[in-house]
XYZ file of C-alpha atoms in Angstrom:
555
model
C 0.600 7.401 33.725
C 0.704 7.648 30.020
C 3.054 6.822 27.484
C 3.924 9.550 25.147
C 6.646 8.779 22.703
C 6.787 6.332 19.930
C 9.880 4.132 22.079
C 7.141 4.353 25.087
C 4.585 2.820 22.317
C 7.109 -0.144 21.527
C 8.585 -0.748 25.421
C 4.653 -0.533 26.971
C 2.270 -1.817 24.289
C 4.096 -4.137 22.336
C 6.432 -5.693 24.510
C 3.665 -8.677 25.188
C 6.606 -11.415 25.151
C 9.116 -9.188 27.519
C 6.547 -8.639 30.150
C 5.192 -12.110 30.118
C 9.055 -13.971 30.500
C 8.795 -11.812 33.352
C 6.128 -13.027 35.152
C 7.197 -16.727 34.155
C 10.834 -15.909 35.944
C 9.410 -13.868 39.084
C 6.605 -16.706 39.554
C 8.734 -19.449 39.042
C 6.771 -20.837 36.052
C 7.308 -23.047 33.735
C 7.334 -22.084 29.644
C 4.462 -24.627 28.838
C 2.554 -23.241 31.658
C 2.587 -19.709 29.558
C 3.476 -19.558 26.240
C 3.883 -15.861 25.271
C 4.116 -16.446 21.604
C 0.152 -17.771 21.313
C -0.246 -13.872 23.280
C -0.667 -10.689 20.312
C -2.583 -7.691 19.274
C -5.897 -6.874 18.110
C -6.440 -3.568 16.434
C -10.283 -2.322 15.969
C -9.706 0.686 12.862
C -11.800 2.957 11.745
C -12.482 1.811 7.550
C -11.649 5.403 6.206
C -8.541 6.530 4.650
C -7.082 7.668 8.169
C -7.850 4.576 9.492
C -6.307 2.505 6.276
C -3.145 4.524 6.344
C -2.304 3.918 10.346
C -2.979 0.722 10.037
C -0.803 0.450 7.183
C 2.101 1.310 8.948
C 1.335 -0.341 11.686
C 1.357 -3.423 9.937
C 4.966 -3.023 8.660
C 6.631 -2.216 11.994
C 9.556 -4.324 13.308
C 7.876 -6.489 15.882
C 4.920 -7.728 13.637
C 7.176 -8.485 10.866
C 9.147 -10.875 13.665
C 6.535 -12.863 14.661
C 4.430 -10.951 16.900
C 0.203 -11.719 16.359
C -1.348 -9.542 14.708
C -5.115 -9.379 14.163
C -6.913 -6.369 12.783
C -10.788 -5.601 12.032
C -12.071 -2.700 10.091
C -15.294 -0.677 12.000
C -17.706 1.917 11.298
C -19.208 2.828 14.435
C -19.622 1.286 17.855
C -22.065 -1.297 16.251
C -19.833 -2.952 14.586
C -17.624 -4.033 17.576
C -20.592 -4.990 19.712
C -21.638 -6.960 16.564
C -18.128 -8.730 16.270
C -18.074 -9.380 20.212
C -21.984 -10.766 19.403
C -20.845 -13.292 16.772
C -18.007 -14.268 18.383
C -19.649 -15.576 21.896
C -22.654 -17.227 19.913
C -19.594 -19.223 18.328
C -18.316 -19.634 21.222
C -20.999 -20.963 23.078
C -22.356 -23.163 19.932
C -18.547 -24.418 20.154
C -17.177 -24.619 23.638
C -14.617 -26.978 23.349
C -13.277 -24.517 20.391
C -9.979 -22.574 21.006
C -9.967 -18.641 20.699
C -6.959 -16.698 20.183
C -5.721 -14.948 22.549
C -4.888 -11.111 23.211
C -2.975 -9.390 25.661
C -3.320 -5.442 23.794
C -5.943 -4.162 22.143
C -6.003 -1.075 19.845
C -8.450 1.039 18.508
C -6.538 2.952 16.086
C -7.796 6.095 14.461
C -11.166 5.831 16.033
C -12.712 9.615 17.639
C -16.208 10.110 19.900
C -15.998 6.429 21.737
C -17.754 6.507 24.768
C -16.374 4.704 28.467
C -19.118 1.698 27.815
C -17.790 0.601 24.705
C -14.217 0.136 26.566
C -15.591 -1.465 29.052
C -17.524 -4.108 27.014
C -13.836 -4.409 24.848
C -12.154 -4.773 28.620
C -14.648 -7.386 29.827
C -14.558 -9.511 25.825
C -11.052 -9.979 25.951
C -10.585 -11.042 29.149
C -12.996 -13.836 29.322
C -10.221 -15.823 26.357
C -7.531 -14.833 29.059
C -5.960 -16.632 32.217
C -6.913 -15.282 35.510
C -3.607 -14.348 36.683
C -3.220 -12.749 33.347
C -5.461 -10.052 33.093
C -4.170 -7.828 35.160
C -1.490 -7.983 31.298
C -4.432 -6.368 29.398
C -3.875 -2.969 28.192
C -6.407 -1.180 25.875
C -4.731 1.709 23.980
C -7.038 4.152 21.821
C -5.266 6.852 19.346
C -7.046 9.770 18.059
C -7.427 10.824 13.945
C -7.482 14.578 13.266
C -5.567 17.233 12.048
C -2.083 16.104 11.108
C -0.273 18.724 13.269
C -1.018 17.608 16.067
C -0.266 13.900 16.496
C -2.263 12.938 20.055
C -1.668 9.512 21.628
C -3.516 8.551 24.393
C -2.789 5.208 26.309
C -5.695 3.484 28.469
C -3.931 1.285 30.805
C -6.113 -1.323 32.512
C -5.253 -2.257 36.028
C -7.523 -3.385 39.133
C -8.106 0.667 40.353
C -10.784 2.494 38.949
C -10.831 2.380 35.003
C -13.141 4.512 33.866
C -12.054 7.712 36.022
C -8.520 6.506 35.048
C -9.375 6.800 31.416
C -11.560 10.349 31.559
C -8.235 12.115 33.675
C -5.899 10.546 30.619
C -7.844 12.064 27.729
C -6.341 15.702 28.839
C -2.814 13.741 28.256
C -1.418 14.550 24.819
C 1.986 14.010 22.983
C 5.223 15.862 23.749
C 7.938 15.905 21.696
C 9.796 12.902 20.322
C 12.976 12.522 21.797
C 14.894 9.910 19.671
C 15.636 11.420 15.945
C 13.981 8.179 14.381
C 10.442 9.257 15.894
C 10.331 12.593 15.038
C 11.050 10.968 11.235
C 8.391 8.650 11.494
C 5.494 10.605 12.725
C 6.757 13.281 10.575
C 6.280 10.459 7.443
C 2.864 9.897 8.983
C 2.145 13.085 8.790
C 2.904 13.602 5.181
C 0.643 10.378 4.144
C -2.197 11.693 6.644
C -2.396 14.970 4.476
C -3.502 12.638 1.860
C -7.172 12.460 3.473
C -7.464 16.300 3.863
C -10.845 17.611 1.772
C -8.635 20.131 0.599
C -6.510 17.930 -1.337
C -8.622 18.349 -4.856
C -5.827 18.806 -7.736
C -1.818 19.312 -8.120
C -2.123 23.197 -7.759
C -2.812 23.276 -4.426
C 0.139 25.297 -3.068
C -1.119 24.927 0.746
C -0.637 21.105 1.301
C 1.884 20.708 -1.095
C 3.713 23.533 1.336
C 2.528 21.672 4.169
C 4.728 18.564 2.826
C 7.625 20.541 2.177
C 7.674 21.712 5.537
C 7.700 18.310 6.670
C 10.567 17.375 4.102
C 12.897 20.287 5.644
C 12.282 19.344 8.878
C 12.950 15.720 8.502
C 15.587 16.308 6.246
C 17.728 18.462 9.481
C 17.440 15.698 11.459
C 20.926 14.117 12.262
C 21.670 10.723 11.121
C 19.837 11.090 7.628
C 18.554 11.713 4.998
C 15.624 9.895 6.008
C 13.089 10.624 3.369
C 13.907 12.231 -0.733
C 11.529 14.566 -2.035
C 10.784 14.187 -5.812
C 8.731 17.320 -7.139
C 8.694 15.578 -10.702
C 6.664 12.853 -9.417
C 3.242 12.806 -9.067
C 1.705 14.498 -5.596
C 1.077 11.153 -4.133
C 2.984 10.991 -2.632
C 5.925 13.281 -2.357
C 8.105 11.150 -0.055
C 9.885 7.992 -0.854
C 11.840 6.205 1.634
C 15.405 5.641 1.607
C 17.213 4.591 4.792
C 13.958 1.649 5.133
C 13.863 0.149 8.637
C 16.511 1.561 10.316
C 14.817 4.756 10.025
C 11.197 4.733 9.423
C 10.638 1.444 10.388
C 8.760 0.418 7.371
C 9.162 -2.305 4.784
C 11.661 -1.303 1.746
C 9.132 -3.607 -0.532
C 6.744 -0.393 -0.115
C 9.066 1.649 -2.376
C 10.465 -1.555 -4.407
C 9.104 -4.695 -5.645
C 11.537 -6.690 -6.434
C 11.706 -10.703 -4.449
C 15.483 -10.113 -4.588
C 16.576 -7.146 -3.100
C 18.265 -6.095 0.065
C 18.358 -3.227 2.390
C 22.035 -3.083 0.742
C 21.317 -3.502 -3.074
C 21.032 -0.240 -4.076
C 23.649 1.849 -1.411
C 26.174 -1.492 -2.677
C 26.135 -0.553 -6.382
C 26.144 3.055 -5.495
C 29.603 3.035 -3.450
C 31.197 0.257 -6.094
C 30.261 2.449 -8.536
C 32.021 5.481 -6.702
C 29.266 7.640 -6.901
C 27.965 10.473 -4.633
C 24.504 10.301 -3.116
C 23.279 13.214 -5.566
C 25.127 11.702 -8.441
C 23.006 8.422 -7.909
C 20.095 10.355 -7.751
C 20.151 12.067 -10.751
C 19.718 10.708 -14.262
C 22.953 8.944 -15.977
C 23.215 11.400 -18.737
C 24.291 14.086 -15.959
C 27.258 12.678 -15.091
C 30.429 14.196 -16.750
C 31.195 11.817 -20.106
C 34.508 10.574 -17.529
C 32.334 9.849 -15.018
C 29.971 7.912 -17.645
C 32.578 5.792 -18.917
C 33.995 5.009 -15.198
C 30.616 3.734 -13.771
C 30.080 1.794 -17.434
C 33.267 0.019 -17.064
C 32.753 -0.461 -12.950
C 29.399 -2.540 -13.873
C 30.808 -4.631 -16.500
C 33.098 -5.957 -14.259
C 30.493 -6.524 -11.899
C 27.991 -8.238 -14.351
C 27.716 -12.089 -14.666
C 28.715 -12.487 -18.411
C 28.312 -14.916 -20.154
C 31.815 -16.133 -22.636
C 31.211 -15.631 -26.541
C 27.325 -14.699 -26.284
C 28.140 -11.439 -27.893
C 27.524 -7.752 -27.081
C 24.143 -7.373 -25.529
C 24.390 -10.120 -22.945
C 26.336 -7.934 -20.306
C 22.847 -6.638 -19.401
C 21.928 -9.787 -17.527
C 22.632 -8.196 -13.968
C 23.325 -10.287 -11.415
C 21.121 -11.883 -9.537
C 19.535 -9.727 -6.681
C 18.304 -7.231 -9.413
C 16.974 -9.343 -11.920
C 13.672 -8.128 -11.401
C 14.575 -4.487 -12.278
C 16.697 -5.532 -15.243
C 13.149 -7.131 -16.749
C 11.219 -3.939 -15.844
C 13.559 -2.016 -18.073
C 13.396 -4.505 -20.614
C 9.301 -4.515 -20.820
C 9.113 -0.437 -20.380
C 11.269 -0.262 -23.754
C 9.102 -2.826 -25.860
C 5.916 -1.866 -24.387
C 6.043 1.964 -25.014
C 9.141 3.292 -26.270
C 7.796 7.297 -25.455
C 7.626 6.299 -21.476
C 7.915 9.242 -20.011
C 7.943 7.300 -16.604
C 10.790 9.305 -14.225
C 12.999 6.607 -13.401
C 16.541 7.458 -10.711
C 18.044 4.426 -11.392
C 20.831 5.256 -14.130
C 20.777 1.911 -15.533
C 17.745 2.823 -17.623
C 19.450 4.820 -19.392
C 22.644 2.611 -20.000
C 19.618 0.395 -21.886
C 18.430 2.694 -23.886
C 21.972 3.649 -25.232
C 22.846 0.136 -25.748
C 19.673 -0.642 -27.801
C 20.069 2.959 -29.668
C 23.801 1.730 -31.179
C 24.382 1.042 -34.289
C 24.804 -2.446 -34.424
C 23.099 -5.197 -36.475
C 23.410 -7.856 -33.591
C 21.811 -5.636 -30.764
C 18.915 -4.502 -32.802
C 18.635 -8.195 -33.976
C 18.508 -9.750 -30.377
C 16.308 -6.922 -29.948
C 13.726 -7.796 -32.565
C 14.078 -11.802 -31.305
C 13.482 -10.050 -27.458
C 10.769 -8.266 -28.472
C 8.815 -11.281 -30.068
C 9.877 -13.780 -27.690
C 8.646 -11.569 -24.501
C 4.931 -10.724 -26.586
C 4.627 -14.514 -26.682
C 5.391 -14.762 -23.246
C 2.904 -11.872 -22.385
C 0.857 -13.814 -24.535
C 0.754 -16.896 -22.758
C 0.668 -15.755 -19.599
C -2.494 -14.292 -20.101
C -3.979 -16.895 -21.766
C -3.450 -18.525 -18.308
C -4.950 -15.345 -16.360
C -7.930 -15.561 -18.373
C -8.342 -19.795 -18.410
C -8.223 -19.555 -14.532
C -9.423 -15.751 -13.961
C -7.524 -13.798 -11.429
C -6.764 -14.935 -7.947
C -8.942 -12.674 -5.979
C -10.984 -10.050 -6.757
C -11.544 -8.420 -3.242
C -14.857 -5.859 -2.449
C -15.089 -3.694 0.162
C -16.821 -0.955 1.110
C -15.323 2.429 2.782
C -17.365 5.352 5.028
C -15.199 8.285 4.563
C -15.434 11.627 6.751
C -14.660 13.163 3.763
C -16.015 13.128 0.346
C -14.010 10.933 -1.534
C -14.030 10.824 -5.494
C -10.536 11.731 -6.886
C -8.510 8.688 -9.033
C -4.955 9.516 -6.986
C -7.029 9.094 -3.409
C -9.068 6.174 -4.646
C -5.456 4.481 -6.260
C -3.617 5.198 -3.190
C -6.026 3.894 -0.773
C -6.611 0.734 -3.003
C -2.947 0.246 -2.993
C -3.408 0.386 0.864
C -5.747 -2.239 1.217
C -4.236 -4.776 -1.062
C -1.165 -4.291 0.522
C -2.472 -4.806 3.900
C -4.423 -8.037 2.294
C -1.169 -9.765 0.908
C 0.763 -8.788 4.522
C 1.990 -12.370 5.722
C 1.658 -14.195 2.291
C 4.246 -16.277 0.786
C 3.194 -14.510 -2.296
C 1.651 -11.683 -3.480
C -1.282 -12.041 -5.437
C -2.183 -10.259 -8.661
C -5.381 -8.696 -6.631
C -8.618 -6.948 -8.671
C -10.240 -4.698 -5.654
C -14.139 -3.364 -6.142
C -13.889 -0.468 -4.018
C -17.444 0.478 -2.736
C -17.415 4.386 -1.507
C -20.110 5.832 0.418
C -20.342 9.615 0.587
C -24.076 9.676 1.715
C -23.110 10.921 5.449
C -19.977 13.177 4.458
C -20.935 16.693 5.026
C -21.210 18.986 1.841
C -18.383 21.574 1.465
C -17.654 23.423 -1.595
C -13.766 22.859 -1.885
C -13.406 22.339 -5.675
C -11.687 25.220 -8.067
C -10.822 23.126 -10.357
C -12.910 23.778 -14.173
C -13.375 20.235 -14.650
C -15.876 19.218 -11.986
C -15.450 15.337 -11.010
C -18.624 12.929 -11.437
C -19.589 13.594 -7.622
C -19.775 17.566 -7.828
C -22.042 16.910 -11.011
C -24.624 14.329 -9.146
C -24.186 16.439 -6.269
C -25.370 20.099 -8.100
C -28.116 18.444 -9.531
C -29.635 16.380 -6.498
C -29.000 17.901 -2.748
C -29.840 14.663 -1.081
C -27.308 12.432 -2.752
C -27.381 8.784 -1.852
C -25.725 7.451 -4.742
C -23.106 4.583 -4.356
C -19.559 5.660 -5.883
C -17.500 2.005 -7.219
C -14.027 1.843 -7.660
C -11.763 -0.709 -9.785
C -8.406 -0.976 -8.837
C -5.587 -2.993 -10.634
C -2.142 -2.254 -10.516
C -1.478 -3.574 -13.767
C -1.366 -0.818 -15.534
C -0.993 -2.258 -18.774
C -4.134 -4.858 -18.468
C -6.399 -2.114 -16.470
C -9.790 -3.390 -18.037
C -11.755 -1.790 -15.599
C -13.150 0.981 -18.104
C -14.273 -1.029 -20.582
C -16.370 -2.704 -18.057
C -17.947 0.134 -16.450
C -18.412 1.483 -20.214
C -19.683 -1.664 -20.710
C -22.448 -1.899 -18.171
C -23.538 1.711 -18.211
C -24.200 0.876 -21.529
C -26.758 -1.606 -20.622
C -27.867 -0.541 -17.204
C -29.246 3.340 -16.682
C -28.916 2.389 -13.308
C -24.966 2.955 -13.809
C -23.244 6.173 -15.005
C -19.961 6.107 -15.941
C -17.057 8.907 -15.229
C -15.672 9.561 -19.140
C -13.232 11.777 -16.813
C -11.952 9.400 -14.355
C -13.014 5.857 -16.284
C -12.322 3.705 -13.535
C -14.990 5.506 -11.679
C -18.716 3.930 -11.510
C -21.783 5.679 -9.713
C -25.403 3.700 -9.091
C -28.065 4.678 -6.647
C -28.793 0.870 -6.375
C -28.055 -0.380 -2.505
C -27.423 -3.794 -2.756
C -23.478 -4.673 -3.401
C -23.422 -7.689 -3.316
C -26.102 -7.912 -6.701
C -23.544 -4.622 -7.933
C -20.345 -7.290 -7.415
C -22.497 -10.225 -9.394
C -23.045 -8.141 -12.415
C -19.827 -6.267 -12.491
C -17.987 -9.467 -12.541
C -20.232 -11.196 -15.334
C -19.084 -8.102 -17.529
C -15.360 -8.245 -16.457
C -15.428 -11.632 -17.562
C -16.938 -11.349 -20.578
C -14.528 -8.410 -21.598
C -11.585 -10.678 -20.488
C -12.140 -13.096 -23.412
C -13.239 -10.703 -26.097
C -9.857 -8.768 -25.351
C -7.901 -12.254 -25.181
C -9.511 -13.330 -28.713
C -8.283 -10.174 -30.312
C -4.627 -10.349 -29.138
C -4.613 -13.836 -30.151
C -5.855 -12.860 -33.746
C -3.331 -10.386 -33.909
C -0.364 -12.655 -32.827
C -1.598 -15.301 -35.477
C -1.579 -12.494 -38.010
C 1.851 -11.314 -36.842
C 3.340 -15.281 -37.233
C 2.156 -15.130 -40.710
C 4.041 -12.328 -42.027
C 7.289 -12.856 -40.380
C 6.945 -16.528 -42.207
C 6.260 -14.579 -45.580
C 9.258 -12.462 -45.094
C 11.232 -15.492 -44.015
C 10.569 -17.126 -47.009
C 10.893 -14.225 -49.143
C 14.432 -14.087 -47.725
C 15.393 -17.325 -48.181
């Protein structure tokens, strides 16, 4: 029969190790005989944005983050699995005595249109790596991508009767309602980041998704046992949702909404209750707390901060430990640009600012000594980027079902990708990502109302037949984004590349072969590297000579 809720997905697909200490017990077996940790999951995905978001939170649920295998490959079309199963038994058979891994699920996740000969080829693949009296363990299960309301799971289980009739009868099968809170949370949250890839999703006035959303806000928000999810209309659109109750709750990673190496589940709800503050209170900016209710939390984190004996007044803001990160993010937004008009919740960013904004000669002299000492820092730092270049810069190329050619789809599917790149690593690396986008096959649909038409509806009015290449560069540095300059660069010298002076991070050729695109795009990044390098280094070298002429005009 099949599975229809999200605890059936856990207790049926992913409970590999449960089902094999089973067998071991009821056969007698012995642990080295069968060792279900070297069993896991293989996930085919379809490379579009549905296909990058599921298998983004896939990738951050419970199990795989405890150990469980996890191998995914990104597909177009049925091609490209018969060409991985291809290349994998001609190494195979140019290798025998080489070991394979081993797979006791296989997914294809947000994949439509895939005909009963294609499962059967993935059936009979898989189970040639397996043990005979294991196969009977395989289970193939395929989900559907479409419209967001209707979230359809269907589960191919593979036993000895008759597969393919088994699979046609389960493909009338579709979801029922969750029954535990936490799922109806979850797919509700999947919901809200599958409206991202809707071709109706063109600019922030678009009261019909952003309703859909807030539909999906109320109805997670009545669930008992929350809130599960904040909504932040001051934000940007994407997306509306951030997470607050992390695992427990939505099962994915609290690192998604937070960078920080330090934190905890408990950080944040830990200063919140020492603090004595209300959920709404915490919420809100500082400045909206009653002047009382100021000076209480003020005093409460004093006692609370590690300070340091006769450093003087602005060392209390040395936090302790598990939130150092954040206390240098405040530090950097204030010296960096002191309008940011960034929306920040946390309060203490505004306990900075008041601190620096006194009138006192010490704190605006640590300040100046802060400020100097950190641009050095910066300074060096890069000097290192550029002497050994960045650690990756990744290139891929996505097929969307939609025309894709907005900045906030392209940033938040980047983010996606990276994210799903640095999954497993010790540490994250400071990724560059080429994004390749081909539009060629998306149908043509009308859908913008917005005055400012985007570089695609202008190529797209003035030639019908549109095979132009869109390229993407991605850097979440926002600060050291020199991704326009190079793209202004080499459309400068290259008619073959146009530029988007609307969206700058936005590059368009009609040339089809990437990998000569990456070569050349990468010869200009560099180049722009050092010539930006060389002039912050003049600068700094002009900025040590004055404050040595006022020093000695002082003296």
């Amino acid at each position: 029969m099949p599975y229809f809720t999200v605890d059936e997905f856990d207790e049926q697909v992913l409970n590999i190790t449960v089902e094999l200490n089973e067998f071991i017990d009821e056969n007698n077996l012995s642990k080295k005989d069968i060792k279900p940790e070297e069993y896991g999951v293989f996930v085919f995905y379809n490379h579009d944005i549905d296909g990058i978001c599921s298998m983004f939170i896939l990738e951050h649920h419970t199990k795989f983050r405890n150990g469980l295998k996890l191998t995914a490959y990104p597909i177009l079309n049925e091609s490209d699995i018969y060409t991985y199963i291809k290349k994998t038994l001609a190494i195979k058979t140019a290798y025998p005595s080489l070991k394979f891994d081993k797979y006791l699920r296989v997914i294809l996740l947000a994949i439509n249109g895939w005909n009963e000969q294609i499962l059967y080829s993935i059936k009979l693949y898989f189970e040639r790596f397996l043990p005979e009296n294991l196969r009977k363990f395989l289970k193939i299960e395929h989900t559907l991508a479409h419209d967001v309301q209707t979230d359809e799971w269907h589960f191919f289980l593979q036993d000895n009767s008759d597969k393919l009739n088994e699979i046609q009868q389960e493909q009338n099968n579709k979801i029922v309602e969750c029954i535990n809170e936490c799922d109806k949370a979850i797919v509700l949250f999947a919901s809200c980041i599958g409206i991202l890839s809707c071709y109706e999703f063109t600019n922030t006035e678009n009261s019909n998704l952003t309703q859909q959303i807030r539909s999906n806000y109320f109805k997670i928000l009545s669930l008992q046992g929350g809130p599960y999810v904040i909504y932040d209309n001051h934000k940007l659109l994407t997306p509306l949702i951030t997470l607050t109750t992390f695992e427990e709750s939505l099962k994915i990673s609290p690192y998604v909404l937070i960078y920080d190496p330090h934190i905890t589940n408990e950080t944040l709800s830990d200063i919140r209750i020492f603090c004595n503050l209300k959920l709404d209170e915490y919420n809100s900016n500082f400045t909206n707390l009653s002047p009382l209710k100021q000076k209480n939390v003020l005093s409460l984190l004093k006692n609370k901060l590690n300070v340091k004996k006769n450093t003087g007044q602005l060392c209390w803001k040395r936090r302790i430990l598990n939130i150092t990160s954040i206390d240098i993010l405040y530090i950097l937004l204030f010296i960096l640009n002191k309008e940011n008009k960034i929306i920040i919740k946390d309060f203490l960013y505004n306990i900075l600012i008041e601190r620096i904004n006194e009138d006192s000669h010490y704190d605006k002299n640590i300040l100046y000594k802060l400020k100097n000492k950190t641009y050095e820092y910066i300074r060096n730092i890069y000097q290192l980027t550029v002497n050994t270049s960045y650690n990756t810069i990744l290139t891929t190329t996505i097929y969307p079902n939609i025309i894709l050619n907005q900045s906030y789809h392209l940033n938040f599917i980047s983010y996606l990708i990276i994210s799903i790149y640095n999954k497993n690593k010790e540490k994250s690396e400071n990724n560059l990502l080429l994004l390749f986008i081909n539009n060629k096959n998306v149908a043509r649909t009308n859908t913008k109302n917005n005055n400012v038409s985007s570089l695609e509806d202008r190529w797209n009015k003035s030639n019908e037949s549109d095979d132009s290449l869109l390229i993407f560069g991605y850097n979440h540095d926002l600060n050291n984004n020199l991704w326009p300059m190079v793209f202004k660069s080499l459309s400068h010298q290259n008619s073959s590349f146009v530029q988007d002076y609307f969206n700058p991070n936005l590059l368009s050729t009609k040339l089809g072969d990437t990998e000569y695109i990456r070569k050349i795009i990468i010869e200009n990044f560099k180049i722009i590297q050092q010539i930006k390098y060389n002039q912050e280094d003049d600068i700094s070298q002009e900025l040590e000579s004055i404050q040595e002429d006022q020093s000695e005009e002082e003296e």
